[in-house]
Amino acid sequence: MGILGGVISAISEAAAQYNPEPPPPRSHFSNVEASESEEVRQFRRLFTQLAGDDMEVSATELMNILNKVVTRHPDLKTEGFGIDTCRSMVAVMDVSSCQTDC
């Protein structure tokens, strides 16, 4: 069988026995507390409009949104947001990969 055959066999056996845990349930924005301020409600509505049906914003989408906002405000002294910065922001806010720490 050889070493390569043994490795392939071990990987195949491990893959056959792999049983991933289901992702944590996603809470919908309609389940939020009634005590939220109007400002928070407005942000949630805006996010829902920007995120679309999947309720997710990719790093590229976030970069485009933020850079459009920045260009409309010449008083903001920035050259805009880069893709790496937006990836970091998405990663920090990504609750789908959160387990018990969130």
N, CA, C and O atoms as CSV, one atom per row, in Angstrom:
chain,resi,resn,atom,element,x,y,z
A,1,MET,N,N,0.833,-1.190,0.000
A,1,MET,CA,C,0.000,0.000,0.000
A,1,MET,C,C,0.873,1.247,0.000
A,1,MET,O,O,0.497,2.244,-0.616
A,2,GLY,N,N,1.979,1.230,0.640
A,2,GLY,CA,C,2.888,2.359,0.636
A,2,GLY,C,C,2.457,3.463,1.591
A,2,GLY,O,O,1.353,3.453,2.134
A,3,ILE,N,N,3.356,4.404,1.773
A,3,ILE,CA,C,3.107,5.513,2.696
A,3,ILE,C,C,1.965,6.389,2.201
A,3,ILE,O,O,1.085,6.759,2.978
A,4,LEU,N,N,1.972,6.723,0.917
A,4,LEU,CA,C,0.928,7.581,0.364
A,4,LEU,C,C,-0.444,6.934,0.509
A,4,LEU,O,O,-1.416,7.602,0.863
A,5,GLY,N,N,-0.521,5.651,0.239
A,5,GLY,CA,C,-1.793,4.940,0.389
A,5,GLY,C,C,-2.260,4.935,1.835
A,5,GLY,O,O,-3.454,5.060,2.105
A,6,GLY,N,N,-1.318,4.791,2.769
A,6,GLY,CA,C,-1.667,4.817,4.187
A,6,GLY,C,C,-2.178,6.177,4.629
A,6,GLY,O,O,-3.122,6.269,5.413
A,7,VAL,N,N,-1.546,7.238,4.122
A,7,VAL,CA,C,-1.980,8.596,4.454
A,7,VAL,C,C,-3.376,8.847,3.895
A,7,VAL,O,O,-4.245,9.373,4.589
A,8,ILE,N,N,-3.585,8.467,2.634
A,8,ILE,CA,C,-4.901,8.653,2.014
A,8,ILE,C,C,-5.960,7.856,2.760
A,8,ILE,O,O,-7.070,8.343,2.973
A,9,SER,N,N,-5.626,6.645,3.154
A,9,SER,CA,C,-6.568,5.815,3.907
A,9,SER,C,C,-6.910,6.453,5.253
A,9,SER,O,O,-8.073,6.467,5.654
A,10,ALA,N,N,-5.908,6.977,5.947
A,10,ALA,CA,C,-6.139,7.607,7.250
A,10,ALA,C,C,-7.001,8.856,7.102
A,10,ALA,O,O,-7.899,9.095,7.909
A,11,ILE,N,N,-6.726,9.651,6.071
A,11,ILE,CA,C,-7.517,10.860,5.844
A,11,ILE,C,C,-8.947,10.497,5.487
A,11,ILE,O,O,-9.888,11.117,5.984
A,12,SER,N,N,-9.121,9.499,4.631
A,12,SER,CA,C,-10.470,9.074,4.243
A,12,SER,C,C,-11.257,8.574,5.441
A,12,SER,O,O,-12.440,8.880,5.585
A,13,GLU,N,N,-10.603,7.805,6.301
A,13,GLU,CA,C,-11.276,7.284,7.495
A,13,GLU,C,C,-11.656,8.417,8.447
A,13,GLU,O,O,-12.754,8.421,9.002
A,14,ALA,N,N,-10.755,9.373,8.635
A,14,ALA,CA,C,-11.050,10.509,9.509
A,14,ALA,C,C,-12.184,11.349,8.934
A,14,ALA,O,O,-13.052,11.808,9.676
A,15,ALA,N,N,-12.185,11.552,7.624
A,15,ALA,CA,C,-13.244,12.338,6.990
A,15,ALA,C,C,-14.592,11.641,7.115
A,15,ALA,O,O,-15.616,12.300,7.296
A,16,ALA,N,N,-14.601,10.321,7.021
A,16,ALA,CA,C,-15.859,9.576,7.134
A,16,ALA,C,C,-16.433,9.667,8.541
A,16,ALA,O,O,-17.649,9.604,8.718
A,17,GLN,N,N,-15.573,9.814,9.541
A,17,GLN,CA,C,-16.031,9.867,10.927
A,17,GLN,C,C,-16.264,11.294,11.416
A,17,GLN,O,O,-16.733,11.492,12.537
A,18,TYR,N,N,-15.944,12.284,10.592
A,18,TYR,CA,C,-16.084,13.686,10.997
A,18,TYR,C,C,-17.553,14.049,11.094
A,18,TYR,O,O,-18.321,13.834,10.156
A,19,ASN,N,N,-17.936,14.600,12.232
A,19,ASN,CA,C,-19.318,15.004,12.462
A,19,ASN,C,C,-19.293,16.415,13.050
A,19,ASN,O,O,-19.203,16.576,14.267
A,20,PRO,N,N,-19.373,17.445,12.189
A,20,PRO,CA,C,-19.263,18.819,12.694
A,20,PRO,C,C,-20.470,19.212,13.535
A,20,PRO,O,O,-21.581,18.723,13.332
A,21,GLU,N,N,-20.219,20.108,14.483
A,21,GLU,CA,C,-21.318,20.633,15.290
A,21,GLU,C,C,-22.092,21.648,14.463
A,21,GLU,O,O,-21.504,22.371,13.659
A,22,PRO,N,N,-23.398,21.709,14.652
A,22,PRO,CA,C,-24.163,22.710,13.896
A,22,PRO,C,C,-23.797,24.111,14.375
A,22,PRO,O,O,-23.422,24.292,15.534
A,23,PRO,N,N,-23.904,25.099,13.491
A,23,PRO,CA,C,-23.583,26.470,13.907
A,23,PRO,C,C,-24.586,26.953,14.942
A,23,PRO,O,O,-25.711,26.457,14.998
A,24,PRO,N,N,-24.184,27.920,15.764
A,24,PRO,CA,C,-25.118,28.446,16.764
A,24,PRO,C,C,-26.291,29.124,16.064
A,24,PRO,O,O,-26.136,29.641,14.957
A,25,PRO,N,N,-27.447,29.127,16.690
A,25,PRO,CA,C,-28.604,29.766,16.054
A,25,PRO,C,C,-28.363,31.257,15.883
A,25,PRO,O,O,-27.763,31.909,16.738
A,26,ARG,N,N,-28.841,31.781,14.769
A,26,ARG,CA,C,-28.697,33.207,14.492
A,26,ARG,C,C,-29.935,33.918,14.999
A,26,ARG,O,O,-31.061,33.545,14.670
A,27,SER,N,N,-29.719,34.928,15.790
A,27,SER,CA,C,-30.860,35.693,16.273
A,27,SER,C,C,-31.200,36.758,15.246
A,27,SER,O,O,-30.304,37.371,14.664
A,28,HIS,N,N,-32.453,36.976,15.025
A,28,HIS,CA,C,-32.910,37.959,14.054
A,28,HIS,C,C,-33.076,39.296,14.756
A,28,HIS,O,O,-33.300,39.352,15.965
A,29,PHE,N,N,-32.966,40.364,13.990
A,29,PHE,CA,C,-33.051,41.695,14.575
A,29,PHE,C,C,-34.413,41.971,15.212
A,29,PHE,O,O,-34.538,42.886,16.026
A,30,SER,N,N,-35.417,41.203,14.856
A,30,SER,CA,C,-36.726,41.438,15.468
A,30,SER,C,C,-36.757,40.964,16.916
A,30,SER,O,O,-37.705,41.257,17.645
A,31,ASN,N,N,-35.727,40.232,17.337
A,31,ASN,CA,C,-35.666,39.720,18.706
A,31,ASN,C,C,-34.927,40.656,19.658
A,31,ASN,O,O,-34.563,40.243,20.759
A,32,VAL,N,N,-34.703,41.882,19.266
A,32,VAL,CA,C,-33.948,42.808,20.108
A,32,VAL,C,C,-34.832,43.381,21.204
A,32,VAL,O,O,-36.060,43.325,21.136
A,33,GLU,N,N,-34.181,43.925,22.201
A,33,GLU,CA,C,-34.920,44.473,23.334
A,33,GLU,C,C,-35.733,45.697,22.928
A,33,GLU,O,O,-35.321,46.479,22.072
A,34,ALA,N,N,-36.873,45.842,23.546
A,34,ALA,CA,C,-37.747,46.979,23.253
A,34,ALA,C,C,-37.190,48.279,23.825
A,34,ALA,O,O,-37.648,49.362,23.461
A,35,SER,N,N,-36.212,48.178,24.713
A,35,SER,CA,C,-35.681,49.377,25.358
A,35,SER,C,C,-34.587,50.063,24.538
A,35,SER,O,O,-33.948,50.989,25.037
A,36,GLU,N,N,-34.357,49.638,23.304
A,36,GLU,CA,C,-33.339,50.268,22.475
A,36,GLU,C,C,-33.703,51.714,22.156
A,36,GLU,O,O,-34.875,52.069,22.032
A,37,SER,N,N,-32.686,52.520,22.030
A,37,SER,CA,C,-32.928,53.915,21.666
A,37,SER,C,C,-33.325,53.998,20.191
A,37,SER,O,O,-33.099,53.063,19.423
A,38,GLU,N,N,-33.906,55.106,19.815
A,38,GLU,CA,C,-34.290,55.309,18.414
A,38,GLU,C,C,-33.052,55.304,17.516
A,38,GLU,O,O,-33.111,54.838,16.378
A,39,GLU,N,N,-31.947,55.818,18.021
A,39,GLU,CA,C,-30.706,55.833,17.244
A,39,GLU,C,C,-30.254,54.409,16.922
A,39,GLU,O,O,-29.866,54.122,15.789
A,40,VAL,N,N,-30.301,53.524,17.906
A,40,VAL,CA,C,-29.907,52.129,17.687
A,40,VAL,C,C,-30.858,51.469,16.696
A,40,VAL,O,O,-30.414,50.715,15.831
A,41,ARG,N,N,-32.144,51.736,16.803
A,41,ARG,CA,C,-33.116,51.180,15.853
A,41,ARG,C,C,-32.816,51.651,14.427
A,41,ARG,O,O,-32.914,50.875,13.477
A,42,GLN,N,N,-32.453,52.921,14.288
A,42,GLN,CA,C,-32.122,53.448,12.961
A,42,GLN,C,C,-30.885,52.758,12.387
A,42,GLN,O,O,-30.845,52.437,11.199
A,43,PHE,N,N,-29.877,52.530,13.233
A,43,PHE,CA,C,-28.686,51.814,12.774
A,43,PHE,C,C,-29.038,50.396,12.342
A,43,PHE,O,O,-28.530,49.913,11.331
A,44,ARG,N,N,-29.895,49.729,13.091
A,44,ARG,CA,C,-30.308,48.368,12.724
A,44,ARG,C,C,-31.048,48.360,11.386
A,44,ARG,O,O,-30.808,47.490,10.548
A,45,ARG,N,N,-31.942,49.321,11.185
A,45,ARG,CA,C,-32.670,49.400,9.905
A,45,ARG,C,C,-31.702,49.655,8.753
A,45,ARG,O,O,-31.820,49.044,7.692
A,46,LEU,N,N,-30.754,50.551,8.963
A,46,LEU,CA,C,-29.772,50.853,7.931
A,46,LEU,C,C,-28.930,49.620,7.611
A,46,LEU,O,O,-28.682,49.319,6.443
A,47,PHE,N,N,-28.492,48.910,8.643
A,47,PHE,CA,C,-27.700,47.700,8.423
A,47,PHE,C,C,-28.504,46.677,7.635
A,47,PHE,O,O,-27.976,46.040,6.724
A,48,THR,N,N,-29.771,46.516,7.976
A,48,THR,CA,C,-30.626,45.574,7.257
A,48,THR,C,C,-30.703,45.947,5.780
A,48,THR,O,O,-30.660,45.067,4.920
A,49,GLN,N,N,-30.814,47.222,5.480
A,49,GLN,CA,C,-30.857,47.671,4.082
A,49,GLN,C,C,-29.535,47.404,3.367
A,49,GLN,O,O,-29.529,46.964,2.217
A,50,LEU,N,N,-28.429,47.665,4.036
A,50,LEU,CA,C,-27.119,47.499,3.410
A,50,LEU,C,C,-26.710,46.037,3.288
A,50,LEU,O,O,-26.080,45.647,2.305
A,51,ALA,N,N,-27.064,45.235,4.272
A,51,ALA,CA,C,-26.618,43.845,4.300
A,51,ALA,C,C,-27.392,42.963,3.337
A,51,ALA,O,O,-26.854,41.978,2.831
A,52,GLY,N,N,-28.632,43.299,3.080
A,52,GLY,CA,C,-29.426,42.472,2.179
A,52,GLY,C,C,-29.999,41.254,2.875
A,52,GLY,O,O,-30.009,41.166,4.103
A,53,ASP,N,N,-30.474,40.315,2.070
A,53,ASP,CA,C,-31.160,39.138,2.604
A,53,ASP,C,C,-30.271,38.253,3.463
A,53,ASP,O,O,-30.756,37.623,4.403
A,54,ASP,N,N,-28.977,38.191,3.158
A,54,ASP,CA,C,-28.100,37.310,3.932
A,54,ASP,C,C,-27.680,37.910,5.269
A,54,ASP,O,O,-27.070,37.226,6.091
A,55,MET,N,N,-28.003,39.188,5.493
A,55,MET,CA,C,-27.685,39.885,6.748
A,55,MET,C,C,-26.186,39.836,7.068
A,55,MET,O,O,-25.791,39.778,8.233
A,56,GLU,N,N,-25.369,39.858,6.023
A,56,GLU,CA,C,-23.925,39.866,6.192
A,56,GLU,C,C,-23.322,40.949,5.312
A,56,GLU,O,O,-23.843,41.259,4.240
A,57,VAL,N,N,-22.218,41.521,5.777
A,57,VAL,CA,C,-21.489,42.516,5.001
A,57,VAL,C,C,-20.056,42.014,4.868
A,57,VAL,O,O,-19.379,41.780,5.869
A,58,SER,N,N,-19.604,41.851,3.642
A,58,SER,CA,C,-18.231,41.401,3.408
A,58,SER,C,C,-17.270,42.569,3.614
A,58,SER,O,O,-17.686,43.724,3.707
A,59,ALA,N,N,-15.996,42.252,3.681
A,59,ALA,CA,C,-14.984,43.300,3.845
A,59,ALA,C,C,-15.009,44.272,2.666
A,59,ALA,O,O,-14.851,45.478,2.852
A,60,THR,N,N,-15.206,43.757,1.471
A,60,THR,CA,C,-15.263,44.617,0.284
A,60,THR,C,C,-16.486,45.521,0.325
A,60,THR,O,O,-16.394,46.711,0.024
A,61,GLU,N,N,-17.633,44.955,0.697
A,61,GLU,CA,C,-18.850,45.769,0.812
A,61,GLU,C,C,-18.670,46.858,1.865
A,61,GLU,O,O,-19.048,48.009,1.647
A,62,LEU,N,N,-18.091,46.490,3.009
A,62,LEU,CA,C,-17.862,47.463,4.075
A,62,LEU,C,C,-16.926,48.575,3.604
A,62,LEU,O,O,-17.166,49.751,3.877
A,63,MET,N,N,-15.869,48.202,2.902
A,63,MET,CA,C,-14.922,49.198,2.404
A,63,MET,C,C,-15.619,50.173,1.454
A,63,MET,O,O,-15.409,51.383,1.542
A,64,ASN,N,N,-16.438,49.655,0.558
A,64,ASN,CA,C,-17.155,50.527,-0.380
A,64,ASN,C,C,-18.112,51.466,0.348
A,64,ASN,O,O,-18.191,52.650,0.021
A,65,ILE,N,N,-18.835,50.944,1.327
A,65,ILE,CA,C,-19.782,51.761,2.101
A,65,ILE,C,C,-19.045,52.864,2.852
A,65,ILE,O,O,-19.411,54.037,2.767
A,66,LEU,N,N,-18.004,52.479,3.586
A,66,LEU,CA,C,-17.273,53.464,4.389
A,66,LEU,C,C,-16.595,54.517,3.520
A,66,LEU,O,O,-16.585,55.697,3.870
A,67,ASN,N,N,-16.033,54.104,2.401
A,67,ASN,CA,C,-15.363,55.072,1.532
A,67,ASN,C,C,-16.350,56.023,0.867
A,67,ASN,O,O,-16.005,57.175,0.602
A,68,LYS,N,N,-17.562,55.569,0.593
A,68,LYS,CA,C,-18.591,56.479,0.072
A,68,LYS,C,C,-18.959,57.517,1.126
A,68,LYS,O,O,-19.138,58.694,0.811
A,69,VAL,N,N,-19.070,57.083,2.369
A,69,VAL,CA,C,-19.396,58.012,3.453
A,69,VAL,C,C,-18.268,59.027,3.629
A,69,VAL,O,O,-18.525,60.222,3.780
A,70,VAL,N,N,-17.037,58.563,3.609
A,70,VAL,CA,C,-15.885,59.444,3.806
A,70,VAL,C,C,-15.804,60.497,2.702
A,70,VAL,O,O,-15.496,61.657,2.977
A,71,THR,N,N,-16.077,60.106,1.460
A,71,THR,CA,C,-15.983,61.082,0.363
A,71,THR,C,C,-17.067,62.146,0.447
A,71,THR,O,O,-16.908,63.231,-0.113
A,72,ARG,N,N,-18.151,61.861,1.128
A,72,ARG,CA,C,-19.231,62.846,1.283
A,72,ARG,C,C,-18.966,63.825,2.421
A,72,ARG,O,O,-19.709,64.790,2.600
A,73,HIS,N,N,-17.918,63.581,3.179
A,73,HIS,CA,C,-17.587,64.440,4.319
A,73,HIS,C,C,-16.143,64.923,4.184
A,73,HIS,O,O,-15.233,64.315,4.748
A,74,PRO,N,N,-15.926,66.006,3.445
A,74,PRO,CA,C,-14.556,66.490,3.230
A,74,PRO,C,C,-13.872,66.952,4.515
A,74,PRO,O,O,-12.651,67.104,4.549
A,75,ASP,N,N,-14.652,67.174,5.569
A,75,ASP,CA,C,-14.057,67.578,6.843
A,75,ASP,C,C,-13.337,66.415,7.527
A,75,ASP,O,O,-12.532,66.636,8.431
A,76,LEU,N,N,-13.617,65.186,7.109
A,76,LEU,CA,C,-12.913,64.029,7.664
A,76,LEU,C,C,-11.552,63.917,6.995
A,76,LEU,O,O,-11.464,63.798,5.773
A,77,LYS,N,N,-10.513,63.955,7.778
A,77,LYS,CA,C,-9.154,63.935,7.242
A,77,LYS,C,C,-8.657,62.495,7.172
A,77,LYS,O,O,-7.957,62.022,8.068
A,78,THR,N,N,-9.025,61.812,6.105
A,78,THR,CA,C,-8.594,60.436,5.905
A,78,THR,C,C,-8.541,60.151,4.417
A,78,THR,O,O,-9.226,60.794,3.622
A,79,GLU,N,N,-7.735,59.200,4.057
A,79,GLU,CA,C,-7.662,58.777,2.662
A,79,GLU,C,C,-8.579,57.588,2.410
A,79,GLU,O,O,-8.530,56.975,1.343
A,80,GLY,N,N,-9.400,57.270,3.372
A,80,GLY,CA,C,-10.337,56.166,3.206
A,80,GLY,C,C,-9.901,54.920,3.944
A,80,GLY,O,O,-8.906,54.912,4.669
A,81,PHE,N,N,-10.664,53.879,3.742
A,81,PHE,CA,C,-10.435,52.613,4.412
A,81,PHE,C,C,-9.885,51.603,3.418
A,81,PHE,O,O,-10.368,51.504,2.290
A,82,GLY,N,N,-8.883,50.861,3.836
A,82,GLY,CA,C,-8.309,49.809,3.002
A,82,GLY,C,C,-8.977,48.473,3.281
A,82,GLY,O,O,-9.684,48.310,4.276
A,83,ILE,N,N,-8.743,47.528,2.392
A,83,ILE,CA,C,-9.375,46.213,2.518
A,83,ILE,C,C,-8.919,45.486,3.784
A,83,ILE,O,O,-9.722,44.797,4.412
A,84,ASP,N,N,-7.651,45.623,4.171
A,84,ASP,CA,C,-7.176,44.938,5.384
A,84,ASP,C,C,-7.855,45.477,6.637
A,84,ASP,O,O,-8.208,44.710,7.533
A,85,THR,N,N,-8.038,46.783,6.700
A,85,THR,CA,C,-8.739,47.384,7.836
A,85,THR,C,C,-10.170,46.871,7.903
A,85,THR,O,O,-10.670,46.542,8.979
A,86,CYS,N,N,-10.819,46.805,6.759
A,86,CYS,CA,C,-12.213,46.346,6.727
A,86,CYS,C,C,-12.314,44.861,7.060
A,86,CYS,O,O,-13.269,44.436,7.710
A,87,ARG,N,N,-11.335,44.067,6.620
A,87,ARG,CA,C,-11.320,42.643,6.999
A,87,ARG,C,C,-11.226,42.505,8.512
A,87,ARG,O,O,-11.902,41.669,9.111
A,88,SER,N,N,-10.387,43.327,9.121
A,88,SER,CA,C,-10.240,43.282,10.579
A,88,SER,C,C,-11.541,43.661,11.275
A,88,SER,O,O,-11.932,43.028,12.256
A,89,MET,N,N,-12.211,44.694,10.767
A,89,MET,CA,C,-13.483,45.107,11.373
A,89,MET,C,C,-14.535,44.013,11.248
A,89,MET,O,O,-15.279,43.749,12.193
A,90,VAL,N,N,-14.595,43.378,10.084
A,90,VAL,CA,C,-15.562,42.294,9.885
A,90,VAL,C,C,-15.237,41.137,10.822
A,90,VAL,O,O,-16.137,40.553,11.425
A,91,ALA,N,N,-13.960,40.805,10.947
A,91,ALA,CA,C,-13.565,39.698,11.823
A,91,ALA,C,C,-13.923,39.980,13.278
A,91,ALA,O,O,-14.383,39.086,13.990
A,92,VAL,N,N,-13.717,41.209,13.720
A,92,VAL,CA,C,-14.034,41.570,15.104
A,92,VAL,C,C,-15.531,41.456,15.370
A,92,VAL,O,O,-15.948,41.035,16.449
A,93,MET,N,N,-16.330,41.831,14.388
A,93,MET,CA,C,-17.783,41.847,14.575
A,93,MET,C,C,-18.468,40.555,14.143
A,93,MET,O,O,-19.688,40.442,14.257
A,94,ASP,N,N,-17.709,39.580,13.650
A,94,ASP,CA,C,-18.291,38.344,13.127
A,94,ASP,C,C,-18.780,37.459,14.263
A,94,ASP,O,O,-17.983,36.803,14.933
A,95,VAL,N,N,-20.080,37.443,14.477
A,95,VAL,CA,C,-20.647,36.623,15.544
A,95,VAL,C,C,-20.921,35.207,15.076
A,95,VAL,O,O,-21.192,34.341,15.909
A,96,SER,N,N,-20.861,34.931,13.777
A,96,SER,CA,C,-21.134,33.582,13.300
A,96,SER,C,C,-20.014,32.627,13.681
A,96,SER,O,O,-20.250,31.425,13.800
A,97,SER,N,N,-18.795,33.134,13.877
A,97,SER,CA,C,-17.695,32.265,14.273
A,97,SER,C,C,-17.471,32.295,15.779
A,97,SER,O,O,-16.548,31.652,16.278
A,98,CYS,N,N,-18.293,33.026,16.501
A,98,CYS,CA,C,-18.203,33.127,17.955
A,98,CYS,C,C,-18.697,31.838,18.607
A,98,CYS,O,O,-19.669,31.234,18.154
A,99,GLN,N,N,-18.046,31.442,19.629
A,99,GLN,CA,C,-18.541,30.310,20.400
A,99,GLN,C,C,-18.999,30.833,21.759
A,99,GLN,O,O,-20.068,31.435,21.857
A,100,THR,N,N,-18.220,30.616,22.789
A,100,THR,CA,C,-18.647,31.017,24.129
A,100,THR,C,C,-18.091,32.371,24.544
A,100,THR,O,O,-18.513,32.911,25.567
A,101,ASP,N,N,-17.159,32.937,23.787
A,101,ASP,CA,C,-16.522,34.189,24.181
A,101,ASP,C,C,-17.335,35.424,23.826
A,101,ASP,O,O,-16.982,36.522,24.255
A,102,CYS,N,N,-18.398,35.285,23.069
A,102,CYS,CA,C,-19.145,36.458,22.600
A,102,CYS,C,C,-20.347,36.750,23.456
A,102,CYS,O,O,-21.076,37.706,23.190
